[in-house]
Coordinates of C-alpha atoms in Angstrom, one line a residue:
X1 CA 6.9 -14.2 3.6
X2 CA 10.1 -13.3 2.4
X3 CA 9.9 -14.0 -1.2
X4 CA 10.6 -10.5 -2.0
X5 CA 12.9 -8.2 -1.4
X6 CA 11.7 -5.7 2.0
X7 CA 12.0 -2.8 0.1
X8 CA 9.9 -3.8 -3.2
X9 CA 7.3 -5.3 -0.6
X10 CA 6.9 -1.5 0.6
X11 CA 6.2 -0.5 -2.3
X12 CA 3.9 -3.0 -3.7
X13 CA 2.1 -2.5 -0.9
X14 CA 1.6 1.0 -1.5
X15 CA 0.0 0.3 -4.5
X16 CA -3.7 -0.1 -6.0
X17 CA -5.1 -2.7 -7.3
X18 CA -5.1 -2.0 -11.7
X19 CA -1.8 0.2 -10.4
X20 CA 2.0 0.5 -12.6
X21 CA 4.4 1.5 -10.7
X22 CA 8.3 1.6 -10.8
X23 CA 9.7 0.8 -7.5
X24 CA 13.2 1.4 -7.3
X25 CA 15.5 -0.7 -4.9
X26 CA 19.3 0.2 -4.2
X27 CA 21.3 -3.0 -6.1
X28 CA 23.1 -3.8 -3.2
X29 CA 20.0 -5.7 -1.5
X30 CA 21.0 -8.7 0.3
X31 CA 17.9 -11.2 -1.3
X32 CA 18.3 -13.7 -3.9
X33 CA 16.0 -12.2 -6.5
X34 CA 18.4 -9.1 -6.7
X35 CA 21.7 -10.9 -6.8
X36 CA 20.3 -13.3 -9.0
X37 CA 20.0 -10.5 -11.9
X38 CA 22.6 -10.2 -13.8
X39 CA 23.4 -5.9 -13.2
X40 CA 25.8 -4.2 -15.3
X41 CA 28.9 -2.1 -14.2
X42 CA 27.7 1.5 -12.8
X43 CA 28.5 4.2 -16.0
X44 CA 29.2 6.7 -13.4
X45 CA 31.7 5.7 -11.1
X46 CA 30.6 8.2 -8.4
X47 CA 27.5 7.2 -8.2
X48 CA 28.0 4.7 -5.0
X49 CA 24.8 3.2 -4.6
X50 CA 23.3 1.9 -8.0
X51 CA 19.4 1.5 -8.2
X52 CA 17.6 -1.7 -9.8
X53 CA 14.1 -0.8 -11.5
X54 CA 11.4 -3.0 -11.0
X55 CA 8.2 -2.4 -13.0
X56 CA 5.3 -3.7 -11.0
X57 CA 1.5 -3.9 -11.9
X58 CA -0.4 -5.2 -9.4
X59 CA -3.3 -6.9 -10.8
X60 CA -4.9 -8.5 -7.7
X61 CA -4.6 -9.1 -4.4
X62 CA -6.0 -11.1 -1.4
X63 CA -6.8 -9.4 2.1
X64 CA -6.0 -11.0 5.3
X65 CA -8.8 -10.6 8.0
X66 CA -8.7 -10.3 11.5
X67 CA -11.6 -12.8 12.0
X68 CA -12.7 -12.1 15.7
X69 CA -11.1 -8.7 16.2
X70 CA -8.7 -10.0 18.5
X71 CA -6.0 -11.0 16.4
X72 CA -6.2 -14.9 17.2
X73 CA -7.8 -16.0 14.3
X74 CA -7.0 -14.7 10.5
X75 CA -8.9 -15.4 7.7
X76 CA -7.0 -15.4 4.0
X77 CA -8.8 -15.8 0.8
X78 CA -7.1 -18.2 -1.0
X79 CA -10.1 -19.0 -3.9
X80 CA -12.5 -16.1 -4.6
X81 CA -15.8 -16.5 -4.5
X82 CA -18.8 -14.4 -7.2
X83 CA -20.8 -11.8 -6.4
X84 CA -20.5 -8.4 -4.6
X85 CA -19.4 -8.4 -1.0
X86 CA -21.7 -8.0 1.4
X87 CA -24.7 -8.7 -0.1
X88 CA -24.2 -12.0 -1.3
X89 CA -22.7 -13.5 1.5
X90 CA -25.3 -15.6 3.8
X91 CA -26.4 -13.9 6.4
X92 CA -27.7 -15.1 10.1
X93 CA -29.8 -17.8 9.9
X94 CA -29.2 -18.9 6.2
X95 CA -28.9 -22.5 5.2
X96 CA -25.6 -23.1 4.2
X97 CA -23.3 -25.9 2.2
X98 CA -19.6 -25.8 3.1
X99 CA -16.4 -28.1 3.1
X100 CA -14.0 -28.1 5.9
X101 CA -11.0 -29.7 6.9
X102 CA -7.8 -29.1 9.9
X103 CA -4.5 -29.6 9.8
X104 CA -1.8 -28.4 12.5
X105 CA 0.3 -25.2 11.2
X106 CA 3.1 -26.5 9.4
X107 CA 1.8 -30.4 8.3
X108 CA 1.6 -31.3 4.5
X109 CA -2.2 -33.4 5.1
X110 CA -5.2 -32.2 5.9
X111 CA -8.4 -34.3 7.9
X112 CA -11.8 -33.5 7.9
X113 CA -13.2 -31.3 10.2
X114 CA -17.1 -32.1 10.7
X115 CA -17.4 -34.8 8.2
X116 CA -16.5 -38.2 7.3
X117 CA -14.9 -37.5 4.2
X118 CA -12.8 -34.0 3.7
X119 CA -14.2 -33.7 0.6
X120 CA -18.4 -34.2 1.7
X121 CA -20.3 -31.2 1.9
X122 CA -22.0 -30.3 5.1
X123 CA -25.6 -28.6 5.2
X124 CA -26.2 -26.5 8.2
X125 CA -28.2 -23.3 9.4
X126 CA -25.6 -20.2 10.6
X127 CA -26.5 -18.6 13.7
X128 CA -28.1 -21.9 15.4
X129 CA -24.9 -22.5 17.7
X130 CA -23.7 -25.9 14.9
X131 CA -20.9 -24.6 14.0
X132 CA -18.0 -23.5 16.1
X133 CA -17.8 -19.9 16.6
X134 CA -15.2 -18.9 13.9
X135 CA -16.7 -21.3 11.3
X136 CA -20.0 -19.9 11.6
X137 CA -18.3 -16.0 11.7
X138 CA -16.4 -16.9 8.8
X139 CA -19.1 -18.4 6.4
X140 CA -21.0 -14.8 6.7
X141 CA -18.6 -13.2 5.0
X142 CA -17.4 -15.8 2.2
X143 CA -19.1 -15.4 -1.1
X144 CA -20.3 -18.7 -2.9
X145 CA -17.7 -20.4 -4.2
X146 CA -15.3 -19.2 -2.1
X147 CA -12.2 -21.4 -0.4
X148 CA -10.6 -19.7 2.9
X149 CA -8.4 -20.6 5.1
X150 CA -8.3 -19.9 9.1
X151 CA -5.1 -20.0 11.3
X152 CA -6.4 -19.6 14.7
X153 CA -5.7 -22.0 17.9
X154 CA -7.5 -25.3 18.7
X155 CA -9.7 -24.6 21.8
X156 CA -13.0 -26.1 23.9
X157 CA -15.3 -24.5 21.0
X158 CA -13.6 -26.7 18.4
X159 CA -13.0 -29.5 20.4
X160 CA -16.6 -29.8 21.0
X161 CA -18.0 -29.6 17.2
X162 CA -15.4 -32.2 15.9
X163 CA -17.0 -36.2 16.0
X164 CA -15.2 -38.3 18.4
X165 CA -13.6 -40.6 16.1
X166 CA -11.9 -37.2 14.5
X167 CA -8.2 -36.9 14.9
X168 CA -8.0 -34.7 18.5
X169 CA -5.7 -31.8 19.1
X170 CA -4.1 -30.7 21.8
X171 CA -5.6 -27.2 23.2
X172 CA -3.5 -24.2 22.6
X173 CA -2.4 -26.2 19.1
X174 CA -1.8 -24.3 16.3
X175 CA -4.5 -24.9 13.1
X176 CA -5.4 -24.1 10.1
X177 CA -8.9 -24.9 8.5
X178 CA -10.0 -25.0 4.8
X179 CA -13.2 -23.8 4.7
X180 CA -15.2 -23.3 1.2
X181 CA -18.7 -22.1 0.7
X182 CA -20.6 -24.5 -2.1
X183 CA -24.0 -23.5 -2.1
X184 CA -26.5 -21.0 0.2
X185 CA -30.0 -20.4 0.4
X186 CA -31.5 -17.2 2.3
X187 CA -34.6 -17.5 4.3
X188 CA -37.4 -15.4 3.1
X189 CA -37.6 -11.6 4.2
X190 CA -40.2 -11.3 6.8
X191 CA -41.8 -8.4 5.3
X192 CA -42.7 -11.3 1.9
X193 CA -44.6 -13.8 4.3
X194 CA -48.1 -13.8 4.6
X195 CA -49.3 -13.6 8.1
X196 CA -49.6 -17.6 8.5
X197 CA -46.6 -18.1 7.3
X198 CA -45.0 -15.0 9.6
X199 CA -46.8 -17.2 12.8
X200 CA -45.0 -20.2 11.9
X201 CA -41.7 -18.5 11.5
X202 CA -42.1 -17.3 14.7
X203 CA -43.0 -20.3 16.4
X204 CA -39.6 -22.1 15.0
X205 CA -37.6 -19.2 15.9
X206 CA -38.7 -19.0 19.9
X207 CA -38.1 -22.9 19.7
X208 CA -34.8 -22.0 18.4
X209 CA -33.9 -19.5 21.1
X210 CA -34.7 -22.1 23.8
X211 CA -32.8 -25.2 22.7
X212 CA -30.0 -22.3 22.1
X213 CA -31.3 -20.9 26.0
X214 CA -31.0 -24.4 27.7
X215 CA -27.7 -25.1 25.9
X216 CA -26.5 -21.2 27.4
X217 CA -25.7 -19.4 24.8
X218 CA -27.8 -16.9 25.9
X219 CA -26.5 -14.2 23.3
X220 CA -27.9 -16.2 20.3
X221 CA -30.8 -17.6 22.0
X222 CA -31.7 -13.6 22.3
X223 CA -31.7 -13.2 19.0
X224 CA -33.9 -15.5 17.7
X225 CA -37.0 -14.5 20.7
X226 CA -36.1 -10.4 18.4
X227 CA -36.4 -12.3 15.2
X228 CA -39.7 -14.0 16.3
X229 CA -40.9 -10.8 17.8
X230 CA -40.3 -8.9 14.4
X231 CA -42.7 -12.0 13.2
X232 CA -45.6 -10.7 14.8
X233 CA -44.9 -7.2 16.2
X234 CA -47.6 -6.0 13.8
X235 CA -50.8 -6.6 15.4
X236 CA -53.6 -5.7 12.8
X237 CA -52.1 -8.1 10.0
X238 CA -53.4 -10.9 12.3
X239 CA -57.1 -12.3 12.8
X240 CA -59.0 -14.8 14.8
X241 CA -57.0 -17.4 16.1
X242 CA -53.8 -16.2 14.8
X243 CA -54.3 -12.5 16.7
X244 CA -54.1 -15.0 20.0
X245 CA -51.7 -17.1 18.4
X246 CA -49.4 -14.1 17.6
X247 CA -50.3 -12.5 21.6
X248 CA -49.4 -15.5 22.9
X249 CA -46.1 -16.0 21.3
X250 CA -45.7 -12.3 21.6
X251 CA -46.1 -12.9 25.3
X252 CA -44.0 -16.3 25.4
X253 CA -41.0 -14.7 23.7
X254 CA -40.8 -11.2 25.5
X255 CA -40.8 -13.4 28.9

């Protein structure tokens, strides 16, 4: 952003994270931190382009991410979450907690985003379609705890998850959303449910995937008729009824 001479910027960025380093930059640098140290007179005349020493450990850093691969929406950590990344970040279909809130690139004031109050917490299920597309990308890869921010451009997929009485933006706008992960609860693996409970996992998931179906988003509707195929794609674990139940839905969700 500027705040650093080019040339130190180089070299930090060279670096790894726990990493001392000397980076040395000539003295004649045109940037406020250099002319604002106070450098004595060269001891050897000849020498014609004096060096400045700045002793750098870099003791942690922030990635950016390029949220949708396309380079129109970045991602920037600006509060770290606890754990390990990946493995405790919600996954699909995880029941999550978050805080959000918008403001155009540039303002001082921020306004909620999908609730009421900036500061409410909204409970929602990833991978249903309820959030917008970047929101619900970018909450799979916070860790709890965690407070992001997203610079990406207003479009129809925002426009339709924000409440009427929100403050609108024009599309093609310029944004940047707080988003911060409070709490997450992971459904139960498949392979720990008992048959039953395996049935009515199923059964939720296929009704899922055809509110997602009617509403075309055909991509995520697909993936809950797999998930509820996984359900009951082992035939001998059921009995009775629930061997017809689990044909049937078998059946229902392969169609």
């Amino acid at each position: 952003d500027g705040s650093l001479p080019k040339e130190l910027e180089a070299g930090i960025c060279a670096m790894r994270k726990g990493e001392e380093s000397i980076i040395f930059c000539p003295a004649q640098i045109q940037h406020p931190m250099v002319q604002a140290l106070d450098l004595p007179g060269s001891t050897l005349p000849e020498i014609q382009t004096p060096f400045v020493e700045f002793h750098v450990r870099l003791v942690d850093f922030l990635q950016a991410r390029d949220l949708m691969g396309d380079g129109k929406t970045i991602k920037r950590i600006v509060c770290k979450g606890t754990g390990e990344f990946p493995i405790d970040c919600p996954m699909e279909d995880t029941s999550v907690s978050i805080r959000t809130r918008i403001r155009k690139v540039g303002a001082s004031t921020w306004s909620p985003l999908l609730t009421e109050n900036e500061t409410e917490a909204l409970e929602v299920s990833t991978g249903m379609g309820l959030l917008p597309t970047v929101l619900d990308t970018a909450v799979r890869l916070m860790l709890l705890h965690e407070k992001s921010v997203l610079k990406t451009t207003f479009g129809d997929d925002l426009a339709s998850h924000i409440p009427s009485k929100s403050l609108e933006y024009p599309r093609g706008e310029k944004v940047e959303i707080e988003i911060e992960l409070t709490a997450f609860k992971e459904a139960v693996p498949v392979e720990a449910l008992s048959p039953e409970a395996k049935l009515q996992r199923a059964s939720a998931l296929k009704e899922i995937g055809n509110t997602l179906y009617k509403q075309d988003q055909i991509s995520l509707a697909k993936g809950k008729y797999d998930k509820a195929l996984r359900c009951v794609s082992k035939s001998y674990e059921f009995t009775g009824d629930d061997s017809d139940a689990a044909f049937n839905l078998k059946i229902s969700c392969m169609l």
